[in-house]
C-alpha positions in Angstrom: -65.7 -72.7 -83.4 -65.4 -73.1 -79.8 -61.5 -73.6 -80.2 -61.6 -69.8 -81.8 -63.7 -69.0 -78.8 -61.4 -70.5 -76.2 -58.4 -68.8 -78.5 -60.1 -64.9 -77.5 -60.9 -66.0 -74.3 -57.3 -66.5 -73.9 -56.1 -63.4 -75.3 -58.9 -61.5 -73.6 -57.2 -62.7 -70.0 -53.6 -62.0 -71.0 -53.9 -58.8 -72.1 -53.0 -55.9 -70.0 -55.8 -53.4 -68.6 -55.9 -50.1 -70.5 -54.8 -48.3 -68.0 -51.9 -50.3 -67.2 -51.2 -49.9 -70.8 -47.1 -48.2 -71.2 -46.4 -48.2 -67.6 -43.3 -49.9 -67.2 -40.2 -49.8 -65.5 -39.1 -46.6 -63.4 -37.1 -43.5 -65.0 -34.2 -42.3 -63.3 -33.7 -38.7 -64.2 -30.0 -37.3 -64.0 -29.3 -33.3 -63.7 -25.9 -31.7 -63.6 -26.6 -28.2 -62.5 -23.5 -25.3 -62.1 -23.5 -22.1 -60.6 -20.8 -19.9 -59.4 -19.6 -22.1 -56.7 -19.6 -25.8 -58.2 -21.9 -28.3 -60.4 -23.9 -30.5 -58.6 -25.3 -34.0 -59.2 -29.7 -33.7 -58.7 -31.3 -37.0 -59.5 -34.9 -38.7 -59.3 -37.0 -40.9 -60.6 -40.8 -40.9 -62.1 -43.0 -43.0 -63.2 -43.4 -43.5 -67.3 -44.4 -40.7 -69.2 -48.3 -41.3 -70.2 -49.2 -43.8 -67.5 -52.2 -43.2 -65.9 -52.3 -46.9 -63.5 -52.4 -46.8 -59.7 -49.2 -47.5 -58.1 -48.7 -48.6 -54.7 -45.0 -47.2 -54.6 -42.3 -46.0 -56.4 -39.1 -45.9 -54.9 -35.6 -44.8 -55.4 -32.3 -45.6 -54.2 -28.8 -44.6 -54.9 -25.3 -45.9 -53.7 -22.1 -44.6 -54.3 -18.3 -44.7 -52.6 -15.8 -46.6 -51.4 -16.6 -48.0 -48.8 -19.6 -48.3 -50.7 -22.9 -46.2 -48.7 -26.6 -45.3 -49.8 -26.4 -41.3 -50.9 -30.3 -41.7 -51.6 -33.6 -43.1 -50.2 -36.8 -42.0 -51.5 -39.8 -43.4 -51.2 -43.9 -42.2 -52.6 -47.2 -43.6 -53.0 -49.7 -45.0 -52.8 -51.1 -42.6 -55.7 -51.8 -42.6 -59.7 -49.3 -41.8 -62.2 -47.3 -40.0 -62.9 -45.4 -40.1 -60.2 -41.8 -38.8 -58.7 -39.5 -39.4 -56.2 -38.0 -36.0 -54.1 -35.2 -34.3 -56.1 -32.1 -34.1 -54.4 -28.7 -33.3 -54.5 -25.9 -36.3 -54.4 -22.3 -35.5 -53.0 -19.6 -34.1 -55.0 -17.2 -35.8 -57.2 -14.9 -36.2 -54.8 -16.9 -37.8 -52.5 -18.9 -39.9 -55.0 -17.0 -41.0 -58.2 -19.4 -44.2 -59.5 -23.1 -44.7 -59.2 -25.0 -47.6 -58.7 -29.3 -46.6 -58.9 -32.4 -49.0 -58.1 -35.1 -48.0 -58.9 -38.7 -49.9 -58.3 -42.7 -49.7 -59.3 -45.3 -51.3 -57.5 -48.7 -51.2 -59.7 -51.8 -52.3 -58.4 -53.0 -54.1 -61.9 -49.9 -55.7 -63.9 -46.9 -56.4 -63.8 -44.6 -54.8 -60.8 -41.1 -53.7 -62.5 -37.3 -52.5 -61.4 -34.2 -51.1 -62.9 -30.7 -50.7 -62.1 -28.5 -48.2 -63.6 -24.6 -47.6 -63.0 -22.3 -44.1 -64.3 -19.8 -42.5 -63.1 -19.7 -38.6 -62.2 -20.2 -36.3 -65.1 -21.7 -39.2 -67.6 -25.6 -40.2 -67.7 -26.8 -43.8 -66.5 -26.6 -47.0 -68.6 
């Protein structure tokens, strides 16, 4: 009996809280928008879709070139999900051929998480 008891304990302490309950790792969103004079390259990120947790940050960054230089720098929180990041516009296709993205959550219960993300111009990240 008290081996079942120590057994839930366990469980009980391992478990994540409810709210923390699918918030994961960062989204980067990708946006190829066109008008008359061009398509442009608008990118963010959010926090996961459903997650209510506190974060203490969520933050964004995006490099791209050669020589390689950082074409985005966002930074929000503290707050509770959802979150985002500032949309913005990343240089042309000429400019900026190949993506590399970060992306990072900081929750204040759970697990903290980060992604990384490369494409080239005109695809979506992998």
């Amino acid at each position: 009996m008290a081996g079942a008891v120590l057994a839930s304990s366990a469980l009980l302490t391992a478990a994540p809280p409810a709210a923390a309950a699918g918030c994961t790792s960062p989204k980067l969103k990708v946006w190829y928008d066109s008008d008359q004079f061009g398509t442009y390259l608008k990118v963010w990120f959010e926090s996961n879709p459903g997650c209510t947790a506190r974060v203490k940050f969520l933050k964004g960054q995006i490099w791209c070139g050669d020589p390689v230089k950082k074409v985005y720098n966002e930074y929000v929180g503290p707050g509770r999900a959802p979150l985002e990041t500032e949309m913005h516009t990343l240089p042309p296709k000429n400019k900026c051929k190949k993506l590399v993205a970060k992306g990072q959550i900081d929750y204040y219960v759970g697990e903290d998480f980060s992604d990384m993300w490369t494409w080239k111009w005109g695809d979506y990240p992998a």
